[in-house]
Amino acid sequence: MRHAAISLVDRLAISAGAIAWFILVMLFVLGFAVVGVFGWGVTALVCVVGAVAGLAAFCVRYLFKRHDGAFRAGRSALLFALAGSLAAMGVAGFPVYYLAYWVDAGPTTIPLATLSNGKRTVVFQGMQHVASEDFYKSVVFDLEKALTDGYTLFYEGVQPVPDQPGLEIWFNRQVLKNRTDLSATYKALADTCSMKFQLTYFEPLLKDAQINPKRHVQADVSYLDLKNEYDRLMREDRFFAAAMTSAGTEKASAGSMGLDWIMSRMTQITPAQKRVIGIVCRGIMAVATGPSGPASQNDKLILDYRNKALARFVRESQASKIYITYGAKHFRGFITELRKADPKWEVRSLNWGRSMSNPREELPPAGDWATLLKQP
């Protein structure tokens, strides 16, 4: 008995279907490498949601094919549900892979600039309070070399007022909308994101600061200065006053509340879950520290006012060579303030780098089922 030959269109359809199922299976495997670490409950939920979406798509197909005698509704429904589950797993895992990619491939936003007015040299090293270990090691190495080359080091860091400790609490709550100590927040964020806190790596420089205090300058304002400037802006700047008033005095920021919620549960998670959370955390930080968006009213106090103070520290310093480590967002504003008093200041060299990178091993291999299936 001779069988009818399969047409070219049918062969192409079979091939396309096989490729589509292969892609769906691969999406499931990659997605399961992420979702699977959070347990069978979360995995089942993703599959169910995908199956429901697949059945919804099946209903649309059913409206057009229900009168076709060759159409098998039951078989088609099962295939759509299966395809939806496979695709949903891939979709659930995609953001993690994308954020991991963004950390290493996103815009480079940390400046390292050398400025000069012909008589003096200033190096500005942009900083980030929470970053990768390699970044801080590189910065500390450069600082130690700068000391050897005769530079005076300028550091960022708002100064406390000994007889008014409440000013720091006021600043954290009123301006930053942070309910906890700022250093504690950074440490918690570093642990959550599998990164490091800046101050941990500056300890070796403290010994030199004790020996040569004039070579180490805390070039920043005090909390009392910030309070006085805040009060002035509240009186004289109606836009700033409106923004501060609408924000509320004790209302915590969404970011602060989100971090509190995550940290309260960090002790309950497995190492594999922490790795995935670290990837997401670093990716979100990489996106957030990318090119700056519109300026906020807070910038007038946190950035603009302190940029003026940093430029004043440079102008009043007797050092001919200064090496500054300051938040990267201060870079452009600081140069603007510096040039207001002396237009001869120019950027002689400028490099941009990354402050974050992914550790070598964050996720188990997609095929490492033994590791994944051990998760509760």
mmCIF file of C-alpha atoms in Angstrom:
data_model
loop_
_atom_site.group_PDB
_atom_site.id
_atom_site.type_symbol
_atom_site.label_atom_id
_atom_site.label_comp_id
_atom_site.label_asym_id
_atom_site.label_seq_id
_atom_site.Cartn_x
_atom_site.Cartn_y
_atom_site.Cartn_z
ATOM 1 C CA MET A 1 0.000 0.000 0.000
ATOM 2 C CA ARG A 2 1.472 3.342 -1.001
ATOM 3 C CA HIS A 3 1.382 6.299 1.404
ATOM 4 C CA ALA A 4 0.626 9.780 0.177
ATOM 5 C CA ALA A 5 3.731 11.893 -0.073
ATOM 6 C CA ILE A 6 4.108 14.646 2.529
ATOM 7 C CA SER A 7 3.986 18.048 0.926
ATOM 8 C CA LEU A 8 6.706 20.631 1.381
ATOM 9 C CA VAL A 9 4.348 22.835 3.383
ATOM 10 C CA ASP A 10 3.591 19.965 5.778
ATOM 11 C CA ARG A 11 7.296 19.161 6.195
ATOM 12 C CA LEU A 12 8.036 22.802 6.983
ATOM 13 C CA ALA A 13 5.193 22.877 9.485
ATOM 14 C CA ILE A 14 6.499 19.728 11.230
ATOM 15 C CA SER A 15 10.027 21.168 11.336
ATOM 16 C CA ALA A 16 8.797 24.497 12.689
ATOM 17 C CA GLY A 17 6.776 22.702 15.342
ATOM 18 C CA ALA A 18 9.790 20.623 16.413
ATOM 19 C CA ILE A 19 11.948 23.757 16.660
ATOM 20 C CA ALA A 20 9.246 25.550 18.647
ATOM 21 C CA TRP A 21 8.987 22.687 21.167
ATOM 22 C CA PHE A 22 12.774 22.531 21.460
ATOM 23 C CA ILE A 23 12.859 26.261 22.248
ATOM 24 C CA LEU A 24 10.093 25.882 24.807
ATOM 25 C CA VAL A 25 11.901 23.015 26.534
ATOM 26 C CA MET A 26 15.118 25.051 26.684
ATOM 27 C CA LEU A 27 13.206 28.017 28.102
ATOM 28 C CA PHE A 28 11.788 25.724 30.751
ATOM 29 C CA VAL A 29 15.231 24.370 31.678
ATOM 30 C CA LEU A 30 16.733 27.851 31.949
ATOM 31 C CA GLY A 31 13.755 29.184 33.857
ATOM 32 C CA PHE A 32 13.729 26.222 36.231
ATOM 33 C CA ALA A 33 17.358 26.953 37.109
ATOM 34 C CA VAL A 34 16.051 30.187 38.628
ATOM 35 C CA VAL A 35 12.510 29.412 39.766
ATOM 36 C CA GLY A 36 13.352 25.931 41.021
ATOM 37 C CA VAL A 37 15.548 27.242 43.848
ATOM 38 C CA PHE A 38 12.469 28.749 45.491
ATOM 39 C CA GLY A 39 10.799 25.363 45.960
ATOM 40 C CA TRP A 40 8.122 23.232 44.414
ATOM 41 C CA GLY A 41 5.321 25.561 45.512
ATOM 42 C CA VAL A 42 6.621 28.498 43.482
ATOM 43 C CA THR A 43 7.497 26.195 40.569
ATOM 44 C CA ALA A 44 3.998 24.706 40.518
ATOM 45 C CA LEU A 45 2.419 28.170 40.705
ATOM 46 C CA VAL A 46 4.374 29.358 37.656
ATOM 47 C CA CYS A 47 3.400 26.229 35.725
ATOM 48 C CA VAL A 48 -0.271 26.619 36.638
ATOM 49 C CA VAL A 49 -0.298 30.267 35.579
ATOM 50 C CA GLY A 50 1.341 29.276 32.299
ATOM 51 C CA ALA A 51 -1.133 26.454 31.755
ATOM 52 C CA VAL A 52 -4.074 28.816 32.318
ATOM 53 C CA ALA A 53 -2.586 31.277 29.811
ATOM 54 C CA GLY A 54 -2.111 28.418 27.357
ATOM 55 C CA LEU A 55 -5.724 27.301 27.759
ATOM 56 C CA ALA A 56 -6.859 30.888 27.179
ATOM 57 C CA ALA A 57 -4.961 30.847 23.882
ATOM 58 C CA PHE A 58 -6.533 27.467 23.105
ATOM 59 C CA CYS A 59 -10.007 28.958 23.521
ATOM 60 C CA VAL A 60 -9.235 31.514 20.820
ATOM 61 C CA ARG A 61 -8.016 28.748 18.509
ATOM 62 C CA TYR A 62 -11.091 26.658 19.322
ATOM 63 C CA LEU A 63 -13.396 29.416 18.065
ATOM 64 C CA PHE A 64 -11.834 29.128 14.606
ATOM 65 C CA LYS A 65 -11.286 25.346 14.474
ATOM 66 C CA ARG A 66 -14.362 23.887 16.227
ATOM 67 C CA HIS A 67 -16.091 23.052 12.942
ATOM 68 C CA ASP A 68 -13.021 21.337 11.502
ATOM 69 C CA GLY A 69 -13.635 17.595 11.541
ATOM 70 C CA ALA A 70 -9.902 16.850 11.915
ATOM 71 C CA PHE A 71 -9.524 19.138 14.927
ATOM 72 C CA ARG A 72 -9.041 17.254 18.203
ATOM 73 C CA ALA A 73 -9.995 19.671 20.969
ATOM 74 C CA GLY A 74 -8.758 17.558 23.895
ATOM 75 C CA ARG A 75 -5.303 16.933 22.445
ATOM 76 C CA SER A 76 -4.959 20.558 21.366
ATOM 77 C CA ALA A 77 -5.946 21.819 24.838
ATOM 78 C CA LEU A 78 -3.298 19.643 26.499
ATOM 79 C CA LEU A 79 -0.599 20.842 24.099
ATOM 80 C CA PHE A 80 -1.517 24.486 24.639
ATOM 81 C CA ALA A 81 -1.468 24.012 28.421
ATOM 82 C CA LEU A 82 1.926 22.278 28.254
ATOM 83 C CA ALA A 83 3.354 24.959 25.970
ATOM 84 C CA GLY A 84 2.047 27.664 28.313
ATOM 85 C CA SER A 85 3.709 26.036 31.319
ATOM 86 C CA LEU A 86 7.047 25.693 29.534
ATOM 87 C CA ALA A 87 6.922 29.276 28.280
ATOM 88 C CA ALA A 88 5.866 30.654 31.686
ATOM 89 C CA MET A 89 8.917 29.096 33.333
ATOM 90 C CA GLY A 90 11.183 30.759 30.786
ATOM 91 C CA VAL A 91 9.426 34.099 31.202
ATOM 92 C CA ALA A 92 9.748 33.884 35.001
ATOM 93 C CA GLY A 93 13.485 33.269 34.758
ATOM 94 C CA PHE A 94 14.202 35.796 32.013
ATOM 95 C CA PRO A 95 14.446 38.915 34.254
ATOM 96 C CA VAL A 96 17.180 37.267 36.327
ATOM 97 C CA TYR A 97 19.276 36.446 33.273
ATOM 98 C CA TYR A 98 18.678 39.919 31.838
ATOM 99 C CA LEU A 99 19.728 41.659 35.060
ATOM 100 C CA ALA A 100 22.827 39.461 35.284
ATOM 101 C CA TYR A 101 23.674 40.503 31.728
ATOM 102 C CA TRP A 102 23.034 44.179 32.481
ATOM 103 C CA VAL A 103 25.518 44.213 35.382
ATOM 104 C CA ASP A 104 28.370 43.263 33.039
ATOM 105 C CA ALA A 105 27.145 44.868 29.813
ATOM 106 C CA GLY A 106 25.219 47.963 30.891
ATOM 107 C CA PRO A 107 26.485 51.557 30.700
ATOM 108 C CA THR A 108 29.722 52.312 32.555
ATOM 109 C CA THR A 109 28.915 55.097 34.998
ATOM 110 C CA ILE A 110 31.840 55.487 37.425
ATOM 111 C CA PRO A 111 34.181 58.323 36.407
ATOM 112 C CA LEU A 112 37.927 58.548 36.993
ATOM 113 C CA ALA A 113 39.026 62.015 35.882
ATOM 114 C CA THR A 114 42.198 64.058 36.090
ATOM 115 C CA LEU A 115 41.704 67.831 36.210
ATOM 116 C CA SER A 116 44.228 70.651 36.122
ATOM 117 C CA ASN A 117 44.310 74.455 36.031
ATOM 118 C CA GLY A 118 47.946 74.540 34.985
ATOM 119 C CA LYS A 119 49.258 74.830 38.534
ATOM 120 C CA ARG A 120 47.379 72.175 40.481
ATOM 121 C CA THR A 121 46.140 68.663 39.743
ATOM 122 C CA VAL A 122 42.959 67.045 41.022
ATOM 123 C CA VAL A 123 42.000 63.415 40.445
ATOM 124 C CA PHE A 124 38.302 62.619 40.942
ATOM 125 C CA GLN A 125 37.528 58.937 41.559
ATOM 126 C CA GLY A 126 33.789 58.337 41.505
ATOM 127 C CA MET A 127 32.561 56.047 44.250
ATOM 128 C CA GLN A 128 29.582 53.917 45.139
ATOM 129 C CA HIS A 129 28.721 53.006 48.721
ATOM 130 C CA VAL A 130 27.971 49.387 47.804
ATOM 131 C CA ALA A 131 29.982 47.750 45.023
ATOM 132 C CA SER A 132 32.063 44.730 44.006
ATOM 133 C CA GLU A 133 35.159 43.729 45.921
ATOM 134 C CA ASP A 134 37.416 44.121 42.877
ATOM 135 C CA PHE A 135 36.330 47.726 42.450
ATOM 136 C CA TYR A 136 37.249 48.672 46.022
ATOM 137 C CA LYS A 137 40.552 46.825 45.866
ATOM 138 C CA SER A 138 41.452 48.746 42.729
ATOM 139 C CA VAL A 139 40.503 52.083 44.317
ATOM 140 C CA VAL A 140 42.487 51.421 47.497
ATOM 141 C CA PHE A 141 45.503 50.383 45.417
ATOM 142 C CA ASP A 142 45.293 53.682 43.489
ATOM 143 C CA LEU A 143 44.935 55.663 46.721
ATOM 144 C CA GLU A 144 48.022 54.063 48.256
ATOM 145 C CA LYS A 145 49.942 54.846 45.067
ATOM 146 C CA ALA A 146 48.640 58.418 45.148
ATOM 147 C CA LEU A 147 49.969 58.826 48.695
ATOM 148 C CA THR A 148 53.355 57.629 47.489
ATOM 149 C CA ASP A 149 53.199 60.176 44.663
ATOM 150 C CA GLY A 150 52.557 63.030 47.076
ATOM 151 C CA TYR A 151 48.793 63.466 46.767
ATOM 152 C CA THR A 152 46.518 64.650 49.559
ATOM 153 C CA LEU A 153 43.419 62.457 49.816
ATOM 154 C CA PHE A 154 39.949 64.020 50.047
ATOM 155 C CA TYR A 155 37.114 61.797 51.320
ATOM 156 C CA GLU A 156 33.349 62.024 51.239
ATOM 157 C CA GLY A 157 31.478 61.709 54.523
ATOM 158 C CA VAL A 158 29.019 64.042 56.248
ATOM 159 C CA GLN A 159 30.510 65.003 59.612
ATOM 160 C CA PRO A 160 28.618 64.350 62.859
ATOM 161 C CA VAL A 161 28.160 67.103 65.441
ATOM 162 C CA PRO A 162 29.320 65.740 68.836
ATOM 163 C CA ASP A 163 26.842 67.696 70.967
ATOM 164 C CA GLN A 164 23.901 67.211 68.567
ATOM 165 C CA PRO A 165 23.633 63.476 67.715
ATOM 166 C CA GLY A 166 19.971 63.897 66.810
ATOM 167 C CA LEU A 167 20.893 65.726 63.615
ATOM 168 C CA GLU A 168 22.045 62.506 61.941
ATOM 169 C CA ILE A 169 18.759 60.820 62.848
ATOM 170 C CA TRP A 170 16.886 63.841 61.512
ATOM 171 C CA PHE A 171 18.789 63.707 58.218
ATOM 172 C CA ASN A 172 18.181 59.984 57.712
ATOM 173 C CA ARG A 173 14.460 60.260 58.393
ATOM 174 C CA GLN A 174 13.560 63.683 57.055
ATOM 175 C CA VAL A 175 15.738 63.890 53.959
ATOM 176 C CA LEU A 176 16.656 60.310 53.039
ATOM 177 C CA LYS A 177 13.406 58.761 54.334
ATOM 178 C CA ASN A 178 15.465 55.966 55.862
ATOM 179 C CA ARG A 179 14.361 54.518 59.189
ATOM 180 C CA THR A 180 17.692 52.919 60.092
ATOM 181 C CA ASP A 181 21.309 54.009 60.432
ATOM 182 C CA LEU A 182 22.700 54.756 56.964
ATOM 183 C CA SER A 183 25.836 52.625 57.398
ATOM 184 C CA ALA A 184 23.721 49.737 58.676
ATOM 185 C CA THR A 185 21.491 50.092 55.621
ATOM 186 C CA TYR A 186 24.477 49.967 53.275
ATOM 187 C CA LYS A 187 25.891 46.916 55.051
ATOM 188 C CA ALA A 188 22.547 45.148 54.833
ATOM 189 C CA LEU A 189 22.247 46.046 51.157
ATOM 190 C CA ALA A 190 25.781 44.782 50.486
ATOM 191 C CA ASP A 191 24.980 41.452 52.137
ATOM 192 C CA THR A 192 21.696 41.109 50.253
ATOM 193 C CA CYS A 193 23.340 41.880 46.902
ATOM 194 C CA SER A 194 26.435 39.720 47.555
ATOM 195 C CA MET A 195 28.628 42.798 47.329
ATOM 196 C CA LYS A 196 30.791 44.831 49.720
ATOM 197 C CA PHE A 197 30.387 48.003 51.768
ATOM 198 C CA GLN A 198 32.765 50.833 50.919
ATOM 199 C CA LEU A 199 34.126 51.598 54.409
ATOM 200 C CA THR A 200 35.327 48.024 54.896
ATOM 201 C CA TYR A 201 38.125 48.567 52.367
ATOM 202 C CA PHE A 202 39.320 51.957 53.607
ATOM 203 C CA GLU A 203 40.581 50.618 56.928
ATOM 204 C CA PRO A 204 44.238 50.234 55.722
ATOM 205 C CA LEU A 205 44.305 53.973 54.998
ATOM 206 C CA LEU A 206 43.348 54.806 58.590
ATOM 207 C CA LYS A 207 46.833 53.861 59.819
ATOM 208 C CA ASP A 208 48.420 56.322 57.424
ATOM 209 C CA ALA A 209 45.868 58.953 58.468
ATOM 210 C CA GLN A 210 47.027 58.596 62.079
ATOM 211 C CA ILE A 211 50.645 59.112 61.019
ATOM 212 C CA ASN A 212 50.039 61.832 58.404
ATOM 213 C CA PRO A 213 46.692 63.463 59.266
ATOM 214 C CA LYS A 214 47.297 66.448 56.946
ATOM 215 C CA ARG A 215 47.358 64.080 53.961
ATOM 216 C CA HIS A 216 43.818 62.861 54.700
ATOM 217 C CA VAL A 217 40.959 65.386 54.564
ATOM 218 C CA GLN A 218 37.283 64.757 55.247
ATOM 219 C CA ALA A 219 36.105 67.191 52.582
ATOM 220 C CA ASP A 220 32.415 67.335 53.402
ATOM 221 C CA VAL A 221 29.867 69.342 55.343
ATOM 222 C CA SER A 222 28.461 68.542 58.785
ATOM 223 C CA TYR A 223 24.929 67.490 59.673
ATOM 224 C CA LEU A 224 24.483 70.933 61.230
ATOM 225 C CA ASP A 225 25.461 72.534 57.908
ATOM 226 C CA LEU A 226 22.890 70.372 56.139
ATOM 227 C CA LYS A 227 20.213 71.332 58.667
ATOM 228 C CA ASN A 228 20.949 75.032 58.221
ATOM 229 C CA GLU A 229 20.873 74.704 54.418
ATOM 230 C CA TYR A 230 17.664 72.652 54.636
ATOM 231 C CA ASP A 231 16.017 75.395 56.716
ATOM 232 C CA ARG A 232 17.186 78.043 54.240
ATOM 233 C CA LEU A 233 15.781 76.127 51.277
ATOM 234 C CA MET A 234 12.494 75.591 53.100
ATOM 235 C CA ARG A 235 12.228 79.368 53.570
ATOM 236 C CA GLU A 236 13.454 80.539 50.179
ATOM 237 C CA ASP A 237 12.711 77.739 47.678
ATOM 238 C CA ARG A 238 8.997 76.999 47.340
ATOM 239 C CA PHE A 239 9.589 73.978 45.072
ATOM 240 C CA PHE A 240 11.943 72.392 47.577
ATOM 241 C CA ALA A 241 9.557 73.178 50.436
ATOM 242 C CA ALA A 242 6.612 71.667 48.564
ATOM 243 C CA ALA A 243 8.552 68.483 47.792
ATOM 244 C CA MET A 244 9.731 68.059 51.378
ATOM 245 C CA THR A 245 6.282 68.755 52.798
ATOM 246 C CA SER A 246 4.507 66.323 50.471
ATOM 247 C CA ALA A 247 7.020 63.597 51.275
ATOM 248 C CA GLY A 248 6.135 63.713 54.959
ATOM 249 C CA THR A 249 8.421 63.795 57.959
ATOM 250 C CA GLU A 250 8.400 60.188 59.083
ATOM 251 C CA LYS A 251 7.221 58.354 55.984
ATOM 252 C CA ALA A 252 9.807 55.750 54.978
ATOM 253 C CA SER A 253 10.751 55.477 51.317
ATOM 254 C CA ALA A 254 9.516 52.496 49.308
ATOM 255 C CA GLY A 255 13.121 51.399 48.818
ATOM 256 C CA SER A 256 13.802 51.477 52.547
ATOM 257 C CA MET A 257 10.638 49.505 53.324
ATOM 258 C CA GLY A 258 11.438 46.992 50.592
ATOM 259 C CA LEU A 259 14.947 46.490 51.939
ATOM 260 C CA ASP A 260 13.578 46.056 55.470
ATOM 261 C CA TRP A 261 11.155 43.409 54.196
ATOM 262 C CA ILE A 262 13.877 41.512 52.333
ATOM 263 C CA MET A 263 16.335 41.664 55.236
ATOM 264 C CA SER A 264 13.740 40.360 57.679
ATOM 265 C CA ARG A 265 13.574 37.190 55.574
ATOM 266 C CA MET A 266 17.220 36.757 54.601
ATOM 267 C CA THR A 267 17.873 34.371 57.492
ATOM 268 C CA GLN A 268 15.135 32.068 56.204
ATOM 269 C CA ILE A 269 16.451 31.533 52.695
ATOM 270 C CA THR A 270 18.826 28.949 51.253
ATOM 271 C CA PRO A 271 22.237 29.765 49.711
ATOM 272 C CA ALA A 272 20.836 29.108 46.219
ATOM 273 C CA GLN A 273 17.958 31.513 46.835
ATOM 274 C CA LYS A 274 20.387 34.143 48.113
ATOM 275 C CA ARG A 275 22.410 33.823 44.902
ATOM 276 C CA VAL A 276 19.336 34.534 42.786
ATOM 277 C CA ILE A 277 18.315 37.450 45.021
ATOM 278 C CA GLY A 278 21.873 38.773 44.713
ATOM 279 C CA ILE A 279 21.656 38.717 40.917
ATOM 280 C CA VAL A 280 18.351 40.603 40.957
ATOM 281 C CA CYS A 281 19.635 43.094 43.529
ATOM 282 C CA ARG A 282 22.822 43.853 41.618
ATOM 283 C CA GLY A 283 20.902 44.181 38.360
ATOM 284 C CA ILE A 284 18.434 46.645 39.843
ATOM 285 C CA MET A 285 21.321 48.661 41.292
ATOM 286 C CA ALA A 286 23.097 48.628 37.916
ATOM 287 C CA VAL A 287 19.976 49.993 36.238
ATOM 288 C CA ALA A 288 19.433 52.557 39.012
ATOM 289 C CA THR A 289 23.028 53.823 38.847
ATOM 290 C CA GLY A 290 22.921 54.231 35.082
ATOM 291 C CA PRO A 291 22.513 57.597 33.350
ATOM 292 C CA SER A 292 20.751 59.968 35.746
ATOM 293 C CA GLY A 293 17.150 60.878 35.174
ATOM 294 C CA PRO A 294 15.483 64.211 35.985
ATOM 295 C CA ALA A 295 16.913 65.998 39.021
ATOM 296 C CA SER A 296 14.920 65.805 42.238
ATOM 297 C CA GLN A 297 14.444 68.563 44.801
ATOM 298 C CA ASN A 298 16.567 66.511 47.214
ATOM 299 C CA ASP A 299 19.536 67.052 44.901
ATOM 300 C CA LYS A 300 19.648 70.716 45.902
ATOM 301 C CA LEU A 301 20.681 69.638 49.386
ATOM 302 C CA ILE A 302 22.416 66.296 48.934
ATOM 303 C CA LEU A 303 24.301 67.076 45.708
ATOM 304 C CA ASP A 304 24.369 70.789 44.833
ATOM 305 C CA TYR A 305 25.134 72.114 48.298
ATOM 306 C CA ARG A 306 27.860 69.565 48.936
ATOM 307 C CA ASN A 307 29.351 70.097 45.468
ATOM 308 C CA LYS A 308 29.883 73.733 46.409
ATOM 309 C CA ALA A 309 31.497 72.677 49.682
ATOM 310 C CA LEU A 310 33.843 70.215 47.929
ATOM 311 C CA ALA A 311 34.912 72.872 45.422
ATOM 312 C CA ARG A 312 35.576 75.224 48.351
ATOM 313 C CA PHE A 313 37.731 72.574 50.077
ATOM 314 C CA VAL A 314 39.816 72.274 46.903
ATOM 315 C CA ARG A 315 40.185 76.038 46.499
ATOM 316 C CA GLU A 316 41.229 76.556 50.121
ATOM 317 C CA SER A 317 43.640 73.600 50.233
ATOM 318 C CA GLN A 318 47.370 74.314 50.004
ATOM 319 C CA ALA A 319 48.013 70.927 48.368
ATOM 320 C CA SER A 320 49.145 71.037 44.752
ATOM 321 C CA LYS A 321 47.953 67.466 44.102
ATOM 322 C CA ILE A 322 44.593 66.219 45.415
ATOM 323 C CA TYR A 323 42.966 62.801 44.987
ATOM 324 C CA ILE A 324 39.206 62.838 45.642
ATOM 325 C CA THR A 325 37.002 59.812 46.326
ATOM 326 C CA TYR A 326 33.381 60.954 46.174
ATOM 327 C CA GLY A 327 30.012 59.695 45.032
ATOM 328 C CA ALA A 328 29.939 59.420 41.236
ATOM 329 C CA LYS A 329 26.836 61.633 40.996
ATOM 330 C CA HIS A 330 28.835 64.566 42.365
ATOM 331 C CA PHE A 331 31.254 64.554 39.423
ATOM 332 C CA ARG A 332 29.623 66.927 36.934
ATOM 333 C CA GLY A 333 28.338 69.336 39.557
ATOM 334 C CA PHE A 334 31.717 69.499 41.287
ATOM 335 C CA ILE A 335 33.503 70.424 38.050
ATOM 336 C CA THR A 336 30.904 73.122 37.368
ATOM 337 C CA GLU A 337 31.442 74.626 40.821
ATOM 338 C CA LEU A 338 35.220 74.419 40.489
ATOM 339 C CA ARG A 339 35.187 76.270 37.155
ATOM 340 C CA LYS A 340 32.940 79.044 38.481
ATOM 341 C CA ALA A 341 35.820 80.383 40.554
ATOM 342 C CA ASP A 342 38.580 79.454 38.102
ATOM 343 C CA PRO A 343 37.628 78.760 34.445
ATOM 344 C CA LYS A 344 41.144 77.456 33.832
ATOM 345 C CA TRP A 345 40.225 74.120 35.372
ATOM 346 C CA GLU A 346 39.974 71.529 32.596
ATOM 347 C CA VAL A 347 39.483 67.782 32.394
ATOM 348 C CA ARG A 348 42.769 66.386 31.085
ATOM 349 C CA SER A 349 41.711 62.734 31.055
ATOM 350 C CA LEU A 350 38.456 60.882 31.701
ATOM 351 C CA ASN A 351 37.738 57.161 31.949
ATOM 352 C CA TRP A 352 34.483 55.425 32.809
ATOM 353 C CA GLY A 353 34.289 52.098 34.587
ATOM 354 C CA ARG A 354 31.933 49.738 36.386
ATOM 355 C CA SER A 355 31.614 49.403 40.113
ATOM 356 C CA MET A 356 29.773 46.082 39.968
ATOM 357 C CA SER A 357 30.377 42.674 38.444
ATOM 358 C CA ASN A 358 28.857 39.245 38.802
ATOM 359 C CA PRO A 359 30.739 36.657 40.846
ATOM 360 C CA ARG A 360 32.015 33.773 38.731
ATOM 361 C CA GLU A 361 29.503 31.250 40.048
ATOM 362 C CA GLU A 362 26.070 32.529 40.947
ATOM 363 C CA LEU A 363 23.608 30.048 39.472
ATOM 364 C CA PRO A 364 23.952 26.264 39.280
ATOM 365 C CA PRO A 365 24.225 24.981 35.702
ATOM 366 C CA ALA A 366 20.867 24.665 34.029
ATOM 367 C CA GLY A 367 21.277 20.891 33.875
ATOM 368 C CA ASP A 368 22.370 20.498 37.490
ATOM 369 C CA TRP A 369 19.080 18.953 38.552
ATOM 370 C CA ALA A 370 20.545 17.384 41.698
ATOM 371 C CA THR A 371 21.343 20.812 43.135
ATOM 372 C CA LEU A 372 18.006 22.252 42.179
ATOM 373 C CA LEU A 373 15.907 19.384 43.446
ATOM 374 C CA LYS A 374 17.510 19.578 46.885
ATOM 375 C CA GLN A 375 15.824 22.925 47.466
ATOM 376 C CA PRO A 376 12.903 22.720 49.869
#
